[in-house]
Tab-separated table of C-alpha atoms in Angstrom:
chain	number	residue	atom	x	y	z
T	1212	UNK	CA	-33.316	51.423	47.091
T	1213	UNK	CA	-30.043	53.657	48.575
T	1214	UNK	CA	-30.465	56.164	50.907
T	1215	UNK	CA	-32.183	59.494	48.850
T	1216	UNK	CA	-29.046	62.018	51.005
T	1217	UNK	CA	-31.994	64.648	50.520
T	1218	UNK	CA	-33.832	62.744	54.229
T	1219	UNK	CA	-30.754	64.578	55.874
T	1220	UNK	CA	-31.123	68.624	55.142
T	1221	UNK	CA	-33.370	70.846	56.330
T	1222	UNK	CA	-36.753	72.514	55.451
T	1223	UNK	CA	-39.009	74.921	56.627
T	1224	UNK	CA	-42.186	73.929	57.767
T	1225	UNK	CA	-43.803	77.151	58.393
T	1226	UNK	CA	-43.420	80.491	59.419
T	1227	UNK	CA	-42.371	80.939	63.536
T	1228	UNK	CA	-45.365	84.120	64.391
T	1229	UNK	CA	-47.477	81.462	63.581
T	1230	UNK	CA	-46.785	79.148	65.210
T	1231	UNK	CA	-49.613	77.316	67.538
T	1232	UNK	CA	-50.026	75.181	70.462
T	1233	UNK	CA	-52.852	73.217	68.875
T	1234	UNK	CA	-50.803	73.138	65.745
T	1235	UNK	CA	-50.861	71.997	61.799
T	1236	UNK	CA	-50.557	68.576	60.306
T	1237	UNK	CA	-48.384	69.566	57.609
T	1238	UNK	CA	-45.969	67.442	55.399
T	1239	UNK	CA	-42.743	66.715	53.800
T	1240	UNK	CA	-41.217	64.285	51.281
T	1241	UNK	CA	-44.124	62.039	51.997
T	1242	UNK	CA	-44.545	62.738	55.300
T	1243	UNK	CA	-46.913	64.022	57.030
T	1244	UNK	CA	-45.156	65.927	60.486
T	1245	UNK	CA	-47.573	67.629	63.144
T	1246	UNK	CA	-45.385	70.823	63.514
T	1247	UNK	CA	-46.714	72.352	66.879
T	1248	UNK	CA	-45.713	75.494	69.849
T	1249	UNK	CA	-44.551	73.622	73.015
T	1250	UNK	CA	-45.570	74.418	76.413
T	1251	UNK	CA	-42.018	76.128	77.360
T	1252	UNK	CA	-42.831	77.897	73.692
T	1253	UNK	CA	-40.171	76.151	71.701
T	1254	UNK	CA	-41.379	74.592	67.946
T	1255	UNK	CA	-41.908	70.648	67.629
T	1256	UNK	CA	-42.159	69.316	64.374
T	1257	UNK	CA	-43.627	65.056	65.310
T	1258	UNK	CA	-45.110	62.770	63.480
T	1259	UNK	CA	-47.238	60.439	66.381
T	1260	UNK	CA	-43.896	59.049	67.972
T	1261	UNK	CA	-41.915	60.422	66.835
T	1262	UNK	CA	-39.784	63.913	66.672
T	1263	UNK	CA	-37.489	65.473	65.062
T	1264	UNK	CA	-34.652	68.611	65.548
T	1265	UNK	CA	-35.863	71.920	65.046
T	1266	UNK	CA	-34.045	75.136	64.141
T	1267	UNK	CA	-36.106	78.857	64.455
T	1268	UNK	CA	-34.032	80.450	62.084
T	1269	UNK	CA	-34.406	82.905	59.147
T	1270	UNK	CA	-38.491	83.821	60.921
T	1271	UNK	CA	-39.033	80.164	59.833
T	1272	UNK	CA	-39.380	76.327	61.576
T	1273	UNK	CA	-37.039	74.197	60.110
T	1274	UNK	CA	-36.740	70.522	60.869
T	1275	UNK	CA	-35.226	67.060	59.253
T	1276	UNK	CA	-37.110	63.527	58.853
T	1277	UNK	CA	-32.700	62.382	59.224
T	1278	UNK	CA	-29.650	62.894	60.496
T	1279	UNK	CA	-28.362	65.973	59.960
T	1280	UNK	CA	-24.280	66.097	59.670
T	1281	UNK	CA	-24.203	69.843	58.983
T	1282	UNK	CA	-26.598	73.254	60.806
T	1283	UNK	CA	-28.815	75.036	58.789
T	1284	UNK	CA	-26.912	77.314	56.679
T	1285	UNK	CA	-26.092	80.981	58.224
T	1286	UNK	CA	-26.816	83.686	56.422
T	1287	UNK	CA	-24.807	86.860	58.019
T	1288	UNK	CA	-25.870	89.501	55.647
T	1289	UNK	CA	-29.027	89.430	56.685
T	1290	UNK	CA	-28.007	89.495	60.532
T	1291	UNK	CA	-27.133	93.486	60.262
T	1292	UNK	CA	-28.058	95.780	62.157
T	1293	UNK	CA	-31.202	98.033	61.107
T	1294	UNK	CA	-31.950	95.543	58.316
T	1295	UNK	CA	-35.969	94.563	58.480
T	1296	UNK	CA	-37.255	91.005	58.655
T	1297	UNK	CA	-39.989	90.148	55.875
T	1298	UNK	CA	-41.486	87.099	56.146
T	1299	UNK	CA	-44.010	86.996	53.022
T	1300	UNK	CA	-45.984	83.541	53.412
T	1301	UNK	CA	-46.700	79.851	52.049
T	1302	UNK	CA	-47.301	79.137	48.955
T	1303	UNK	CA	-48.693	76.099	47.344
T	1304	UNK	CA	-47.096	74.969	43.967
T	1305	UNK	CA	-47.770	71.570	41.811
T	1306	UNK	CA	-44.146	71.645	40.831
T	1307	UNK	CA	-40.858	69.666	41.768
T	1308	UNK	CA	-39.318	71.304	44.682
T	1309	UNK	CA	-35.609	71.262	43.049
T	1310	UNK	CA	-37.717	73.736	39.423
T	1311	UNK	CA	-38.775	76.179	42.081
T	1312	UNK	CA	-35.544	76.753	43.240
T	1313	UNK	CA	-34.071	76.565	39.141
T	1314	UNK	CA	-37.310	79.192	38.402
T	1315	UNK	CA	-35.582	81.329	40.698
T	1316	UNK	CA	-32.401	81.803	39.679
T	1317	UNK	CA	-33.012	82.257	35.877
T	1318	UNK	CA	-32.522	85.150	34.503
T	1319	UNK	CA	-33.611	84.486	31.356
T	1320	UNK	CA	-37.428	84.742	32.114
T	1321	UNK	CA	-37.412	88.253	33.456
T	1322	UNK	CA	-38.905	90.250	31.207
T	1323	UNK	CA	-41.500	88.080	29.879
T	1324	UNK	CA	-42.662	86.991	32.967
T	1325	UNK	CA	-42.494	89.815	35.077
T	1326	UNK	CA	-43.135	92.185	32.499
T	1327	UNK	CA	-42.553	95.979	33.803
T	1328	UNK	CA	-40.886	95.358	36.654
T	1329	UNK	CA	-38.079	92.354	37.096
T	1330	UNK	CA	-37.288	93.420	33.058
T	1331	UNK	CA	-38.876	94.247	29.467
T	1332	UNK	CA	-38.709	94.149	26.539
T	1333	UNK	CA	-36.078	94.750	24.542
T	1334	UNK	CA	-33.916	94.821	27.302
T	1335	UNK	CA	-34.084	90.706	27.044
T	1336	UNK	CA	-30.159	90.423	26.980
T	1337	UNK	CA	-28.363	88.539	29.993
T	1338	UNK	CA	-25.278	89.800	29.691
T	1339	UNK	CA	-21.548	87.192	30.071
T	1340	UNK	CA	-21.589	86.021	34.624
T	1341	UNK	CA	-19.599	84.348	37.121
T	1342	UNK	CA	-20.835	80.368	38.019
T	1343	UNK	CA	-19.044	78.278	41.074
T	1344	UNK	CA	-19.646	75.415	42.584
T	1345	UNK	CA	-17.188	76.196	45.900
T	1346	UNK	CA	-15.727	73.795	46.910
T	1347	UNK	CA	-14.789	74.756	50.717
T	1348	UNK	CA	-18.268	76.095	50.923
T	1349	UNK	CA	-19.343	73.084	48.791
T	1350	UNK	CA	-22.621	76.121	47.744
T	1351	UNK	CA	-23.218	76.843	44.540
T	1352	UNK	CA	-22.970	80.919	43.648
T	1353	UNK	CA	-22.948	82.441	40.898
T	1354	UNK	CA	-22.896	86.445	40.267
T	1355	UNK	CA	-21.539	89.797	38.552
T	1356	UNK	CA	-25.440	89.412	37.064
T	1357	UNK	CA	-26.580	92.244	35.829
T	1358	UNK	CA	-29.841	92.820	34.134
T	1359	UNK	CA	-31.593	96.239	33.919
T	1360	UNK	CA	-34.904	96.779	35.909
T	1361	UNK	CA	-37.705	98.950	35.462
T	1362	UNK	CA	-38.897	98.441	38.964
T	1363	UNK	CA	-36.015	96.429	41.100
T	1364	UNK	CA	-38.044	97.228	44.183
T	1365	UNK	CA	-40.727	98.511	45.959
T	1366	UNK	CA	-37.991	101.360	47.194
T	1367	UNK	CA	-36.880	101.740	43.426
T	1368	UNK	CA	-37.824	104.276	41.197
T	1369	UNK	CA	-37.702	104.439	38.269
T	1370	UNK	CA	-35.377	101.748	35.501
T	1371	UNK	CA	-31.838	100.555	37.187
T	1372	UNK	CA	-29.461	98.283	36.482
T	1373	UNK	CA	-29.527	95.625	39.116
T	1374	UNK	CA	-26.694	94.404	40.400
T	1375	UNK	CA	-27.384	90.500	41.263
T	1376	UNK	CA	-25.148	87.348	43.033
T	1377	UNK	CA	-27.460	83.812	43.546
T	1378	UNK	CA	-26.877	81.752	46.237
T	1379	UNK	CA	-27.376	77.300	46.375
T	1380	UNK	CA	-26.401	76.636	50.284
T	1381	UNK	CA	-29.014	73.526	50.238
T	1382	UNK	CA	-30.901	71.736	47.213
T	1383	UNK	CA	-34.057	73.129	48.223
T	1384	UNK	CA	-32.896	76.928	48.917
T	1385	UNK	CA	-32.270	79.713	47.488
T	1386	UNK	CA	-30.244	83.109	48.503
T	1387	UNK	CA	-30.980	85.584	46.190
T	1388	UNK	CA	-27.784	89.194	46.938
T	1389	UNK	CA	-29.316	92.237	44.958
T	1390	UNK	CA	-28.347	95.818	44.901
T	1391	UNK	CA	-30.193	97.723	47.316
T	1392	UNK	CA	-31.546	100.795	46.200
T	1393	UNK	CA	-32.314	102.759	49.449
T	1394	UNK	CA	-27.985	101.824	50.774
T	1395	UNK	CA	-25.892	101.591	47.750
T	1396	UNK	CA	-22.796	99.144	48.554
T	1397	UNK	CA	-25.469	96.961	50.564
T	1398	UNK	CA	-27.071	93.771	49.392
T	1399	UNK	CA	-31.023	93.601	50.206
T	1400	UNK	CA	-31.535	89.409	50.528
T	1401	UNK	CA	-33.905	87.738	49.216
T	1402	UNK	CA	-34.676	83.929	50.248
T	1403	UNK	CA	-36.628	81.293	48.477
T	1404	UNK	CA	-37.037	78.875	50.687
T	1405	UNK	CA	-38.899	75.168	49.284
T	1406	UNK	CA	-40.798	72.765	51.883
T	1407	UNK	CA	-40.566	69.498	49.760
T	1408	UNK	CA	-43.819	68.074	50.564
T	1409	UNK	CA	-44.212	65.449	47.232
T	1410	UNK	CA	-41.735	64.687	44.425
T	1411	UNK	CA	-44.388	66.832	42.477
T	1412	UNK	CA	-45.659	69.064	45.243
T	1413	UNK	CA	-43.637	72.122	47.133
T	1414	UNK	CA	-45.163	74.771	49.640
T	1415	UNK	CA	-42.773	77.908	48.505
T	1416	UNK	CA	-42.065	80.321	51.513
T	1417	UNK	CA	-40.057	83.520	50.546
T	1418	UNK	CA	-38.836	85.767	52.937
T	1419	UNK	CA	-36.597	89.271	53.251
T	1420	UNK	CA	-33.432	90.614	55.194
T	1421	UNK	CA	-34.072	94.261	53.088
T	1422	UNK	CA	-32.685	97.786	54.199
T	1423	UNK	CA	-36.140	99.469	53.444
T	1424	UNK	CA	-36.713	102.411	56.331
T	1425	UNK	CA	-40.145	103.514	54.612
T	1426	UNK	CA	-41.534	100.571	52.525
T	1427	UNK	CA	-44.557	99.741	54.743
T	1428	UNK	CA	-44.613	96.016	55.305
T	1429	UNK	CA	-47.923	95.215	53.378
T	1430	UNK	CA	-46.565	96.715	50.567
T	1431	UNK	CA	-43.137	94.687	50.969
T	1432	UNK	CA	-45.169	91.492	50.710
T	1433	UNK	CA	-47.530	92.191	48.316
T	1434	UNK	CA	-44.736	93.036	46.602
T	1435	UNK	CA	-42.841	89.548	46.587
T	1436	UNK	CA	-45.866	87.829	46.267
T	1437	UNK	CA	-46.780	89.759	43.257
T	1438	UNK	CA	-43.754	88.488	41.944
T	1439	UNK	CA	-43.914	85.023	42.675
T	1440	UNK	CA	-47.377	84.618	42.018
T	1441	UNK	CA	-46.406	85.200	37.844
T	1442	UNK	CA	-44.242	82.894	38.490
T	1443	UNK	CA	-46.772	79.951	40.080
T	1444	UNK	CA	-48.587	79.647	36.641
T	1445	UNK	CA	-45.929	78.544	34.756
T	1446	UNK	CA	-43.596	75.951	37.327
T	1447	UNK	CA	-47.492	74.061	37.027
T	1448	UNK	CA	-47.001	74.423	33.325
T	1449	UNK	CA	-43.345	72.632	33.312
T	1450	UNK	CA	-42.660	69.899	31.314
T	1451	UNK	CA	-41.501	67.564	32.457
T	1452	UNK	CA	-43.321	68.346	35.311
T	1453	UNK	CA	-39.049	66.430	37.487
T	1454	UNK	CA	-36.194	68.294	37.139
T	1455	UNK	CA	-34.469	66.786	34.730
T	1456	UNK	CA	-30.379	66.049	35.401
T	1457	UNK	CA	-29.640	63.867	31.980
T	1458	UNK	CA	-27.217	66.471	30.052
T	1459	UNK	CA	-29.291	64.631	26.998
T	1460	UNK	CA	-32.435	65.860	28.069
T	1461	UNK	CA	-31.820	69.338	27.073
T	1462	UNK	CA	-29.304	72.015	25.439
T	1463	UNK	CA	-28.628	75.143	27.963
T	1464	UNK	CA	-26.934	78.643	26.477
T	1465	UNK	CA	-25.491	80.768	27.867
T	1466	UNK	CA	-27.436	82.568	30.224
T	1467	UNK	CA	-28.601	79.138	32.373
T	1468	UNK	CA	-24.932	78.603	33.468
T	1469	UNK	CA	-26.215	79.010	36.998
T	1470	UNK	CA	-29.052	76.326	36.777
T	1471	UNK	CA	-26.253	73.653	34.678
T	1472	UNK	CA	-23.946	74.146	38.080
T	1473	UNK	CA	-27.148	73.953	40.046
T	1474	UNK	CA	-28.232	70.127	37.858
T	1475	UNK	CA	-24.770	69.359	37.785
T	1476	UNK	CA	-24.076	69.885	42.020
T	1477	UNK	CA	-27.534	67.889	42.589
T	1478	UNK	CA	-26.350	65.809	40.648
T	1479	UNK	CA	-22.693	64.857	42.462
T	1480	UNK	CA	-24.730	64.675	46.374
T	1481	UNK	CA	-27.138	62.645	44.137
T	1482	UNK	CA	-29.805	65.227	45.025
T	1483	UNK	CA	-32.638	63.275	43.386
T	1484	UNK	CA	-35.917	64.081	44.637
T	1485	UNK	CA	-38.080	65.891	42.592
T	1486	UNK	CA	-35.120	65.007	39.624
T	1487	UNK	CA	-35.886	63.193	36.718
T	1488	UNK	CA	-32.439	61.042	36.211
T	1489	UNK	CA	-32.383	59.438	32.675
T	1490	UNK	CA	-34.133	61.566	30.112
T	1491	UNK	CA	-37.815	59.700	29.035
A	367	UNK	CA	-62.257	106.519	45.873
A	368	UNK	CA	-60.431	104.173	47.796
A	369	UNK	CA	-60.055	100.653	47.531
A	370	UNK	CA	-59.382	98.297	49.974
A	371	UNK	CA	-57.427	96.111	48.210
A	372	UNK	CA	-55.185	92.599	48.220
A	373	UNK	CA	-52.082	92.018	45.203
A	374	UNK	CA	-53.442	87.951	44.644
A	375	UNK	CA	-58.010	89.000	45.583
A	376	UNK	CA	-59.531	88.259	41.949
A	377	UNK	CA	-62.358	89.684	43.580
A	378	UNK	CA	-60.414	92.826	44.265
A	379	UNK	CA	-58.651	92.440	40.322
A	380	UNK	CA	-62.560	93.044	39.076
A	381	UNK	CA	-62.598	96.632	40.600
A	382	UNK	CA	-59.194	97.732	39.388
A	383	UNK	CA	-60.250	95.791	36.418
A	384	UNK	CA	-62.964	98.211	35.584
A	385	UNK	CA	-61.118	100.694	36.774
A	386	UNK	CA	-59.004	100.517	34.621
A	387	UNK	CA	-61.102	100.595	31.610
A	388	UNK	CA	-63.090	103.045	32.135
A	389	UNK	CA	-59.964	105.474	33.400
A	390	UNK	CA	-61.268	105.719	36.781
A	391	UNK	CA	-58.230	106.538	39.545
A	392	UNK	CA	-58.288	104.255	42.433
A	393	UNK	CA	-56.235	105.533	45.851
A	394	UNK	CA	-55.740	101.540	46.870
A	395	UNK	CA	-55.084	100.075	50.523
A	396	UNK	CA	-53.410	97.739	50.267
A	397	UNK	CA	-54.508	94.722	53.073
A	398	UNK	CA	-52.379	92.167	54.883
A	399	UNK	CA	-54.834	88.421	53.445
A	400	UNK	CA	-51.763	86.368	53.943
A	401	UNK	CA	-49.793	86.204	55.690
A	402	UNK	CA	-51.526	88.721	58.121
A	403	UNK	CA	-55.683	88.276	58.392
A	404	UNK	CA	-55.818	92.347	58.485
A	405	UNK	CA	-58.989	91.590	57.330
A	406	UNK	CA	-60.680	90.007	59.404
A	407	UNK	CA	-59.046	92.661	62.272
A	408	UNK	CA	-61.120	95.269	64.554
A	409	UNK	CA	-59.994	97.970	61.402
A	410	UNK	CA	-61.237	96.809	58.601
A	411	UNK	CA	-64.335	94.251	60.236
A	412	UNK	CA	-65.406	97.931	61.393
A	413	UNK	CA	-65.992	98.770	57.536
A	414	UNK	CA	-67.325	95.369	56.349
A	415	UNK	CA	-68.464	92.559	59.138
A	416	UNK	CA	-68.325	89.933	56.790
A	417	UNK	CA	-64.533	89.624	57.381
A	418	UNK	CA	-63.969	90.304	53.619
A	419	UNK	CA	-62.396	93.182	51.059
A	420	UNK	CA	-62.877	94.573	48.330
A	421	UNK	CA	-64.143	97.789	50.146
A	422	UNK	CA	-64.726	100.655	48.312
A	423	UNK	CA	-65.027	104.181	50.043
A	424	UNK	CA	-66.664	107.677	47.664
A	425	UNK	CA	-67.059	109.706	50.151
A	426	UNK	CA	-69.875	108.813	52.329
A	427	UNK	CA	-70.925	105.365	50.186
A	428	UNK	CA	-68.983	102.258	51.563
A	429	UNK	CA	-69.783	99.251	49.499
A	430	UNK	CA	-68.244	95.616	50.569
A	431	UNK	CA	-69.985	93.626	47.875
A	432	UNK	CA	-67.338	93.614	44.257
A	433	UNK	CA	-70.774	93.732	42.026
A	434	UNK	CA	-72.010	96.773	43.367
A	435	UNK	CA	-68.596	98.048	43.133
A	436	UNK	CA	-69.343	97.210	39.885
A	437	UNK	CA	-72.451	98.901	38.942
A	438	UNK	CA	-71.314	101.412	40.904
A	439	UNK	CA	-67.737	102.802	39.063
A	440	UNK	CA	-69.665	101.997	35.630
A	441	UNK	CA	-72.987	104.287	36.512
A	442	UNK	CA	-70.531	106.925	37.464
A	443	UNK	CA	-67.942	107.331	35.252
A	444	UNK	CA	-69.055	104.520	32.291
A	445	UNK	CA	-72.931	103.607	30.895
A	446	UNK	CA	-72.468	101.691	28.158
A	447	UNK	CA	-70.983	99.106	30.848
A	448	UNK	CA	-74.687	99.007	31.916
A	449	UNK	CA	-76.241	97.345	28.916
A	450	UNK	CA	-78.485	100.142	26.860
A	451	UNK	CA	-81.402	100.134	29.654
A	452	UNK	CA	-83.501	97.996	28.190
A	453	UNK	CA	-84.706	95.376	29.784
A	454	UNK	CA	-83.497	92.103	28.065
A	455	UNK	CA	-79.428	93.750	28.267
A	456	UNK	CA	-80.756	95.042	32.546
A	457	UNK	CA	-82.014	91.462	33.793
A	458	UNK	CA	-78.872	89.347	31.545
A	459	UNK	CA	-76.145	91.428	33.355
A	460	UNK	CA	-77.858	91.489	36.788
A	461	UNK	CA	-78.080	87.056	36.018
A	462	UNK	CA	-74.245	87.193	35.399
A	463	UNK	CA	-73.901	89.104	38.145
A	464	UNK	CA	-75.313	86.028	40.361
A	465	UNK	CA	-73.854	83.974	38.374
A	466	UNK	CA	-70.444	84.886	39.678
A	467	UNK	CA	-71.292	84.050	43.288
A	468	UNK	CA	-70.643	81.020	41.973
A	469	UNK	CA	-67.597	81.441	40.445
A	470	UNK	CA	-66.238	82.523	43.736
A	471	UNK	CA	-67.185	79.899	46.073
A	472	UNK	CA	-66.863	77.380	43.599
A	473	UNK	CA	-63.169	78.437	41.394
A	474	UNK	CA	-62.070	80.817	44.020
A	475	UNK	CA	-62.146	78.436	47.210
A	476	UNK	CA	-60.536	75.984	45.405
A	477	UNK	CA	-57.875	78.354	44.450
A	478	UNK	CA	-57.014	79.409	47.540
A	479	UNK	CA	-57.513	76.167	48.532
A	480	UNK	CA	-54.774	74.959	46.204
A	481	UNK	CA	-51.813	77.908	46.567
A	482	UNK	CA	-52.509	79.512	50.251
A	483	UNK	CA	-53.455	76.434	51.696
A	484	UNK	CA	-57.446	76.895	52.753
A	485	UNK	CA	-59.607	74.517	54.480
A	486	UNK	CA	-61.946	72.539	51.911
A	487	UNK	CA	-63.452	69.718	49.876
A	488	UNK	CA	-61.364	69.988	46.782
A	489	UNK	CA	-62.379	67.977	44.959
A	490	UNK	CA	-66.430	69.011	45.374
A	491	UNK	CA	-65.003	72.180	44.271
A	492	UNK	CA	-63.472	71.440	41.226
A	493	UNK	CA	-66.259	69.057	40.716
A	494	UNK	CA	-69.677	72.141	41.114
A	495	UNK	CA	-66.415	74.837	39.704
A	496	UNK	CA	-66.571	72.986	36.150
A	497	UNK	CA	-70.463	72.884	36.161
A	498	UNK	CA	-70.518	76.571	36.135
A	499	UNK	CA	-67.450	77.112	33.341
A	500	UNK	CA	-69.487	74.085	30.842
A	501	UNK	CA	-73.322	76.610	31.696
A	502	UNK	CA	-70.367	79.353	31.113
A	503	UNK	CA	-69.014	78.122	27.662
A	504	UNK	CA	-71.841	76.750	26.991
A	505	UNK	CA	-73.473	80.630	26.846
A	506	UNK	CA	-70.742	81.759	25.481
A	507	UNK	CA	-71.178	79.615	23.011
A	508	UNK	CA	-74.264	80.370	21.650
A	509	UNK	CA	-73.130	84.183	21.564
A	510	UNK	CA	-70.581	83.712	19.333
A	511	UNK	CA	-73.338	81.812	16.939
A	512	UNK	CA	-74.597	84.796	17.122
A	513	UNK	CA	-71.230	86.456	16.123
A	514	UNK	CA	-71.170	88.129	19.585
A	515	UNK	CA	-68.016	87.820	21.869
A	516	UNK	CA	-69.342	89.198	25.268
A	517	UNK	CA	-71.664	87.707	27.582
A	518	UNK	CA	-74.704	90.435	27.414
A	519	UNK	CA	-74.129	92.185	23.828
A	520	UNK	CA	-71.761	93.059	21.344
A	521	UNK	CA	-69.025	94.865	23.829
A	522	UNK	CA	-67.816	94.554	27.179
A	523	UNK	CA	-70.600	95.201	29.887
A	524	UNK	CA	-69.816	94.389	33.921
A	525	UNK	CA	-71.094	90.529	33.094
A	526	UNK	CA	-67.903	90.327	31.880
A	527	UNK	CA	-65.883	91.677	34.294
A	528	UNK	CA	-67.084	90.291	36.974
A	529	UNK	CA	-67.239	86.682	35.508
A	530	UNK	CA	-63.577	86.819	34.153
A	531	UNK	CA	-61.062	87.068	37.387
A	532	UNK	CA	-62.078	83.689	39.276
A	533	UNK	CA	-62.032	81.758	35.273
A	534	UNK	CA	-58.950	83.264	34.244
A	535	UNK	CA	-57.998	81.886	37.144
A	536	UNK	CA	-59.102	78.702	37.072
A	537	UNK	CA	-56.132	76.702	36.822
A	538	UNK	CA	-54.661	78.585	39.613
A	539	UNK	CA	-57.318	75.685	41.946
A	540	UNK	CA	-56.153	73.083	39.616
A	541	UNK	CA	-59.018	73.240	36.844
A	542	UNK	CA	-57.671	73.265	33.662
A	543	UNK	CA	-59.649	75.395	30.919
A	544	UNK	CA	-58.626	72.842	27.721
A	545	UNK	CA	-61.729	71.587	27.222
A	546	UNK	CA	-63.550	75.983	26.577
A	547	UNK	CA	-62.385	76.883	23.454
A	548	UNK	CA	-65.464	79.565	24.005
A	549	UNK	CA	-64.171	80.411	27.352
A	550	UNK	CA	-60.624	80.518	25.804
A	551	UNK	CA	-61.183	83.115	23.060
A	552	UNK	CA	-64.135	85.485	25.476
A	553	UNK	CA	-60.637	85.425	27.917
A	554	UNK	CA	-58.530	86.806	25.051
A	555	UNK	CA	-61.260	89.189	23.547
A	556	UNK	CA	-60.999	90.676	26.848
A	557	UNK	CA	-57.620	90.544	27.548
A	558	UNK	CA	-57.377	92.208	24.149
A	559	UNK	CA	-59.469	95.007	25.339
A	560	UNK	CA	-57.627	99.161	25.436
A	561	UNK	CA	-56.265	99.801	28.581
A	562	UNK	CA	-56.089	96.434	29.903
A	563	UNK	CA	-53.892	95.865	33.252
A	564	UNK	CA	-53.003	91.655	34.456
A	565	UNK	CA	-52.363	89.982	37.738
A	566	UNK	CA	-50.178	87.415	38.562
A	567	UNK	CA	-52.128	84.289	36.887
A	568	UNK	CA	-53.243	86.427	34.365
A	569	UNK	CA	-50.934	87.248	32.173
A	570	UNK	CA	-51.021	90.837	28.779
A	571	UNK	CA	-51.158	89.270	25.825
A	572	UNK	CA	-48.040	88.423	23.818
A	573	UNK	CA	-49.445	87.578	20.739
A	574	UNK	CA	-47.029	88.352	18.179
A	575	UNK	CA	-48.964	88.847	15.696
A	576	UNK	CA	-52.153	91.455	15.753
A	577	UNK	CA	-55.901	89.166	15.704
A	578	UNK	CA	-57.658	89.757	12.474
A	579	UNK	CA	-60.487	92.190	11.418
A	580	UNK	CA	-63.225	90.642	12.089
A	581	UNK	CA	-65.216	90.543	8.747
A	582	UNK	CA	-68.341	93.130	8.640
A	583	UNK	CA	-71.566	91.148	8.344
A	584	UNK	CA	-73.008	90.988	4.801
A	585	UNK	CA	-69.391	92.296	3.974
């Protein structure tokens, strides 16, 4: 059996703000791990005699079961002064970790799943946008996405046409840059960090870095939880449960360009934990 | 009326749903239940020592049980949701309000375990939840044989609202509703009510065709 390259990637396993000395048991790619606060106040991720590498970043504790070849990705925009960081909290979903990311990248479902919030009939058309695999960064990017949204953010008053950019810097992480209603010219940063527990089970840790000085923190958390929980029941019913990487399996449309690029990028790197290679 | 509310809580949704259906305006006070655990903080424990939400405040009335809130809202704004005043309907409504706590303790706990990683014996919870669903299915099937769509009488009551959310969200806790056709038809009847509101996991009706009109008896 060949080594699964996803083993060398970084994954979120907990919120830094929720660490305790007693710790929490969790799972990463089928491996039980323990996440706790060490005596010196540092996060520890362990399994019996093993101790795994750790990074604290974007409000979360990150670890890897393998030998990471590079640092965890950066989100420079998130650290512009004046942003508020929102720990949305964990939600478990019985789906492939790759499907959770792919759903996050999809715009076409907004009017039907997030009705009257992120989309509304009859404004269902996804206009042409640009997608590329950036070779130097080795990331998937989708840009120049425009979509009409009745309530794009907690801070949005009424419907606006929102501009989006999506970025996939790691196989189970995606970052969405989105028009920031209170501060035109800047982007709100909304992320989806996915912890693969198994190939068909994941813990999802949404996190945000927003320009919004007025909305109470609890409202920001609830807005994002509302959106993500609308997706959860859909994700748990997707078939096949593993993300199909065989192009014979499905016929994509223009709106699916980001998904096509994401799947191509996964396949290129052999990032197949949670994927189905041959149509069944 | 002020409701201490959490957007993902089926018990809070019961109150929001009835208020919307009968046209009562609520002031929502969001509670950081997850990940913050605010319901176990000093401010909310002073209102409800049980450390649970929803909590409803209206002048000098303070309620911490969702069934009591349904009674209160219906009594204030829509008494027809409490039945016809007969011993029979009144008691049957009470029966279902008590039954709804079993749904919370089984289906609701299974959902919190599967979704927000709360502790619990998941197999035991799912199996007790299925038992409750079978009882509900049997009761709704009997009602349908008498051509009645709702739990107590031929129009919705607070009994339906008390039972609906945890049942509709059973799949969140890994329990399929496919084996229960009467439950599914009952849910459709509730979702078709005028002024129905949704919550995450409970979608509005997207049917392309309107529901067929049921022929009048004897026609």
